[in-house]
Short mmCIF file of C-alpha atoms in Angstrom, two decimals:
data_model
loop_
_atom_site.label_atom_id
_atom_site.label_comp_id
_atom_site.label_asym_id
_atom_site.label_seq_id
_atom_site.Cartn_x
_atom_site.Cartn_y
_atom_site.Cartn_z
CA MET D 1 41.27 5.43 97.25
CA ARG D 2 38.39 7.11 99.51
CA PHE D 3 34.95 6.82 98.65
CA THR D 4 31.96 8.95 99.62
CA PRO D 5 29.22 7.44 101.84
CA LEU D 6 25.84 7.42 100.28
CA GLU D 7 24.73 8.89 103.64
CA GLN D 8 26.41 11.99 102.75
CA ILE D 9 24.61 12.56 99.56
CA ASP D 10 22.72 15.83 99.21
CA SER D 11 19.13 15.29 100.31
CA ASN D 12 18.19 18.17 97.91
CA PHE D 13 19.38 16.29 94.76
CA LEU D 14 17.97 12.93 95.69
CA ARG D 15 14.54 14.95 95.73
CA ASN D 16 14.84 15.49 92.03
CA ILE D 17 15.22 11.65 90.72
CA LYS D 18 12.75 10.49 88.58
CA ILE D 19 14.41 7.18 87.43
CA ILE D 20 16.71 4.66 88.63
CA ALA D 21 18.69 3.00 86.19
CA THR D 22 20.53 -0.16 87.26
CA ASP D 23 22.70 -2.65 86.60
CA MET D 24 21.28 -6.37 87.45
CA ASP D 25 23.91 -9.10 88.19
CA GLY D 26 25.91 -8.39 91.42
CA THR D 27 23.47 -5.22 91.73
CA LEU D 28 19.89 -5.96 92.17
CA THR D 29 20.56 -9.68 92.99
CA GLN D 30 21.52 -11.19 96.55
CA LYS D 31 24.01 -14.38 95.73
CA GLY D 32 22.80 -14.61 92.21
CA LYS D 33 18.66 -14.41 92.87
CA PHE D 34 16.36 -11.90 93.29
CA THR D 35 15.31 -11.49 96.98
CA SER D 36 11.82 -10.69 98.27
CA ASP D 37 13.04 -7.64 99.85
CA LEU D 38 13.88 -6.44 96.12
CA LEU D 39 10.44 -7.58 94.93
CA LEU D 40 8.78 -5.68 97.62
CA MET D 41 11.17 -2.45 96.84
CA PHE D 42 10.23 -2.45 93.09
CA GLU D 43 6.80 -2.19 94.20
CA LYS D 44 7.46 0.71 96.63
CA LEU D 45 9.29 2.39 94.16
CA ALA D 46 6.12 2.02 91.50
CA VAL D 47 3.72 3.47 93.90
CA SER D 48 5.88 6.52 94.73
CA ASP D 49 6.21 7.27 91.03
CA LEU D 50 9.89 6.55 90.66
CA GLN D 51 10.80 4.57 87.57
CA VAL D 52 13.35 1.67 87.23
CA LEU D 53 15.34 0.86 84.40
CA ILE D 54 17.51 -2.17 84.06
CA VAL D 55 20.81 -1.60 82.23
CA THR D 56 22.49 -4.86 82.11
CA GLY D 57 24.85 -7.20 79.92
CA ARG D 58 22.21 -9.74 80.10
CA SER D 59 21.29 -11.34 76.55
CA ALA D 60 18.55 -9.93 74.82
CA GLY D 61 16.68 -13.34 74.89
CA TRP D 62 16.83 -13.10 78.88
CA VAL D 63 15.85 -9.63 78.92
CA SER D 64 12.84 -10.19 76.74
CA GLY D 65 11.47 -11.90 79.40
CA LEU D 66 12.54 -9.98 82.16
CA VAL D 67 10.30 -6.85 80.93
CA ASN D 68 7.11 -9.05 81.43
CA TYR D 69 7.59 -9.90 85.05
CA LEU D 70 8.82 -7.13 87.00
CA PRO D 71 7.05 -3.47 87.56
CA ILE D 72 9.81 -1.56 85.86
CA ALA D 73 9.69 1.30 83.03
CA GLY D 74 11.91 -0.94 80.70
CA ALA D 75 15.17 -2.64 80.72
CA ILE D 76 18.64 -2.13 78.23
CA ALA D 77 20.10 -5.55 77.34
CA GLU D 78 23.70 -6.52 76.07
CA ASN D 79 25.38 -3.37 77.47
CA GLY D 80 23.43 -0.79 75.54
CA GLY D 81 22.80 -2.86 72.63
CA LEU D 82 19.02 -3.12 72.90
CA PHE D 83 16.21 -1.48 74.47
CA TYR D 84 13.12 -3.45 75.71
CA PRO D 85 10.31 -0.56 76.71
CA THR D 86 7.26 -2.62 78.52
CA LYS D 87 6.13 -6.02 77.89
CA ASN D 88 5.05 -7.28 74.82
CA GLU D 89 6.84 -4.55 72.59
CA GLU D 90 9.48 -5.61 69.94
CA ALA D 91 12.93 -4.40 71.06
CA ILE D 92 14.45 -0.94 69.82
CA ALA D 93 18.31 -1.33 68.43
CA LEU D 94 20.28 1.09 70.23
CA THR D 95 23.47 -0.09 68.12
CA SER D 96 23.35 0.10 64.40
CA ILE D 97 23.81 -3.16 62.95
CA SER D 98 23.01 -3.36 59.11
CA ASN D 99 23.47 -7.26 58.73
CA ARG D 100 23.07 -9.32 62.08
CA LEU D 101 24.02 -12.26 60.61
CA GLU D 102 27.61 -11.01 59.51
CA HIS D 103 28.02 -9.05 62.60
CA ARG D 104 27.64 -12.15 64.54
CA GLN D 105 30.03 -14.21 62.33
CA GLU D 106 32.54 -11.24 62.95
CA LEU D 107 32.44 -11.98 66.67
CA ALA D 108 32.56 -15.34 66.25
CA ALA D 109 35.64 -14.98 64.40
CA VAL D 110 37.47 -12.73 67.23
CA PHE D 111 36.41 -15.22 69.65
CA GLN D 112 38.20 -18.10 67.72
CA LYS D 113 41.12 -15.48 67.67
CA LEU D 114 40.98 -14.92 71.27
CA GLN D 115 40.82 -18.59 71.91
CA GLN D 116 44.43 -19.28 70.36
CA SER D 117 46.08 -17.08 73.24
CA PHE D 118 43.55 -18.29 75.72
CA PRO D 119 42.18 -21.98 75.15
CA GLN D 120 40.24 -22.16 78.29
CA ILE D 121 37.78 -19.39 77.40
CA CYS D 122 34.21 -20.94 76.94
CA GLU D 123 31.22 -19.48 75.44
CA SER D 124 28.54 -18.66 77.91
CA SER D 125 25.50 -20.78 77.68
CA ASP D 126 23.19 -17.59 76.82
CA ASN D 127 25.84 -16.57 73.78
CA CYS D 128 23.27 -18.16 71.18
CA PHE D 129 20.34 -15.74 72.50
CA ARG D 130 22.54 -12.41 71.59
CA ILE D 131 22.09 -10.24 68.82
CA THR D 132 24.45 -6.95 69.54
CA ASP D 133 27.30 -8.74 71.54
CA TRP D 134 29.37 -12.36 72.38
CA THR D 135 30.24 -13.38 75.40
CA PHE D 136 32.42 -16.07 77.29
CA ASP D 137 32.56 -16.80 81.18
CA VAL D 138 34.70 -14.30 83.43
CA ARG D 139 35.67 -17.23 86.01
CA GLY D 140 39.12 -18.26 86.29
CA LEU D 141 40.26 -15.11 84.37
CA SER D 142 42.84 -12.86 85.82
CA ALA D 143 43.10 -9.30 85.95
CA GLU D 144 46.13 -9.29 83.72
CA GLN D 145 44.21 -11.83 81.65
CA LEU D 146 41.52 -9.51 81.17
CA GLU D 147 43.55 -6.33 80.32
CA ARG D 148 45.37 -8.50 77.66
CA LEU D 149 41.80 -9.70 76.21
CA SER D 150 40.79 -6.08 76.28
CA SER D 151 44.04 -4.99 74.15
CA LEU D 152 43.63 -8.14 72.00
CA CYS D 153 40.09 -6.86 70.91
CA GLN D 154 41.39 -3.20 70.62
CA GLU D 155 43.66 -4.51 68.02
CA LEU D 156 40.98 -6.14 66.08
CA GLY D 157 38.78 -3.27 66.18
CA LEU D 158 36.35 -4.27 68.77
CA GLY D 159 35.28 -3.41 72.37
CA PHE D 160 35.49 -5.40 75.41
CA THR D 161 34.17 -5.19 79.05
CA TYR D 162 33.53 -7.56 81.72
CA SER D 163 31.61 -7.93 84.59
CA ASN D 164 31.53 -10.50 87.74
CA VAL D 165 29.50 -12.98 85.33
CA GLN D 166 30.69 -12.54 81.90
CA CYS D 167 33.02 -11.33 79.18
CA HIS D 168 31.63 -9.31 76.57
CA ILE D 169 33.20 -8.52 72.80
CA LYS D 170 31.06 -5.76 71.53
CA ARG D 171 31.24 -2.35 69.08
CA LEU D 172 33.92 0.21 70.40
CA ASN D 173 31.01 2.51 70.91
CA GLN D 174 28.71 0.22 72.60
CA ASP D 175 28.19 0.88 76.63
CA LYS D 176 25.65 1.41 79.00
CA ALA D 177 25.88 5.24 79.48
CA THR D 178 25.73 5.52 75.57
CA GLY D 179 22.20 3.32 75.40
CA LEU D 180 20.90 4.85 78.52
CA MET D 181 21.46 8.18 77.39
CA GLN D 182 19.44 7.64 74.01
CA VAL D 183 16.54 5.97 75.99
CA LEU D 184 16.52 8.78 78.31
CA GLN D 185 16.19 11.34 75.35
CA ASP D 186 13.83 9.49 73.05
CA TYR D 187 11.44 7.82 75.17
CA PHE D 188 11.54 9.64 78.90
CA GLN D 189 12.47 13.18 78.23
CA CYS D 190 14.44 13.09 81.46
CA LEU D 191 17.45 15.08 82.16
CA PRO D 192 20.68 13.19 83.46
CA GLU D 193 20.55 15.14 87.09
CA GLN D 194 17.23 13.38 87.18
CA VAL D 195 18.69 9.82 87.11
CA LEU D 196 20.55 7.86 89.98
CA THR D 197 22.86 5.00 88.23
CA VAL D 198 23.30 2.15 90.36
CA GLY D 199 26.57 -0.96 89.42
CA ASP D 200 28.93 -2.89 90.80
CA SER D 201 31.37 -3.81 88.30
CA PRO D 202 33.42 -2.97 85.20
CA ASN D 203 30.74 -3.00 82.71
CA ASP D 204 29.11 -0.31 84.40
CA GLU D 205 31.96 2.05 84.76
CA SER D 206 30.38 4.37 81.91
CA LEU D 207 27.29 4.82 84.29
CA PHE D 208 29.59 6.30 86.73
CA ASN D 209 31.05 8.98 84.52
CA PRO D 210 30.25 12.18 86.10
CA GLN D 211 29.92 13.73 82.44
CA TYR D 212 26.88 11.69 81.74
CA PHE D 213 25.48 11.14 85.16
CA PRO D 214 26.70 13.13 87.99
CA PHE D 215 24.63 10.99 90.75
CA SER D 216 26.23 7.45 90.77
CA VAL D 217 26.02 4.77 93.31
CA GLY D 218 28.25 1.64 93.69
CA VAL D 219 26.69 -0.80 96.00
CA ALA D 220 29.61 -2.10 98.10
CA ASN D 221 30.91 -4.72 96.26
CA ALA D 222 32.06 -2.19 93.64
CA LEU D 223 35.05 -1.76 96.13
CA GLU D 224 36.50 -5.02 94.43
CA TYR D 225 36.99 -3.38 91.23
CA ALA D 226 38.17 -0.10 92.56
CA ASN D 227 41.29 -0.17 90.80
CA HIS D 228 39.99 -1.63 87.56
CA LEU D 229 37.43 1.36 86.71
CA SER D 230 38.16 4.55 84.76
CA TYR D 231 35.37 6.14 86.57
CA GLN D 232 34.37 5.54 90.17
CA PRO D 233 31.18 5.89 91.60
CA ALA D 234 30.17 9.08 93.03
CA TYR D 235 29.01 7.29 96.37
CA ILE D 236 28.95 4.00 97.76
CA THR D 237 26.67 1.80 99.78
CA LYS D 238 27.37 0.03 103.06
CA ALA D 239 25.50 -3.07 101.81
CA SER D 240 26.50 -5.16 98.76
CA GLU D 241 24.64 -6.62 95.84
CA GLY D 242 20.79 -6.30 96.37
CA GLN D 243 20.90 -4.92 99.55
CA GLY D 244 22.92 -2.05 98.55
CA PHE D 245 20.60 -1.15 96.09
CA CYS D 246 17.76 -1.32 98.54
CA GLU D 247 19.75 0.70 100.73
CA ALA D 248 19.87 3.66 98.03
CA CYS D 249 16.30 3.41 97.28
CA ARG D 250 15.39 3.78 101.09
CA LYS D 251 17.22 7.08 101.29
CA ILE D 252 15.47 8.02 98.29
CA LEU D 253 12.06 7.21 99.44
CA ARG D 254 12.99 8.79 103.05
CA VAL D 255 13.59 12.17 101.46
CA SER D 256 10.77 12.29 99.12
CA GLY D 257 8.56 11.24 102.44
CA LYS D 258 7.26 8.24 101.06
CA LEU D 259 8.94 5.87 103.40
CA SER D 260 8.68 6.33 107.18
CA ASN D 261 11.31 3.78 108.28
#
């Protein structure tokens, strides 16, 4: 499978970009950490009037703190479940849940059923801080086992996805693209062609769907999941993880004339 290098993207497209909507783990992080280069890039984007939206599978509790410390326009948590606009603002539900307690009980029951077939799976440490989904660690699970887990969840009427960190049990219609499209329409009045989406793993594949977002980028480590993605990123960076994200941002800033080197 051949991927188009980011350097071949039409510069005219990049001049129209207003928002960079990006995954976090494996896309912004480098070996699991935010680097000084990434934080500097956030500052450069902010002064260049390019807004960043983080679209992550991380929990509500985790993301509510994230928006307080980074120069970003907001963050979407739990794979499209909740939106945190800016610091000190209440979360906005993107997935309709009439009774959160009953919803969590339903997810817990499904997890217990999955454990009957996969007794080795363990609830993620941040699961207690979640509202819209249920997570367990992806470590140690093969591609075949992940496919089986997905099938089991569908049989039970729920959705399933995974990243390089966690597996997520969720509602069938809950994904990053659906949540992002709602946020763009309601809070940014921004067209999809003015958005560059960036990601690295299967829970980002909806961000690579060209019917929603024509300009998507996979950081180089996305190639590890190439055979497991329903949608492929339109372009791929040379560098992996956070370095790949910075590579994409430098390309946009150079095209706009706001970065000289």
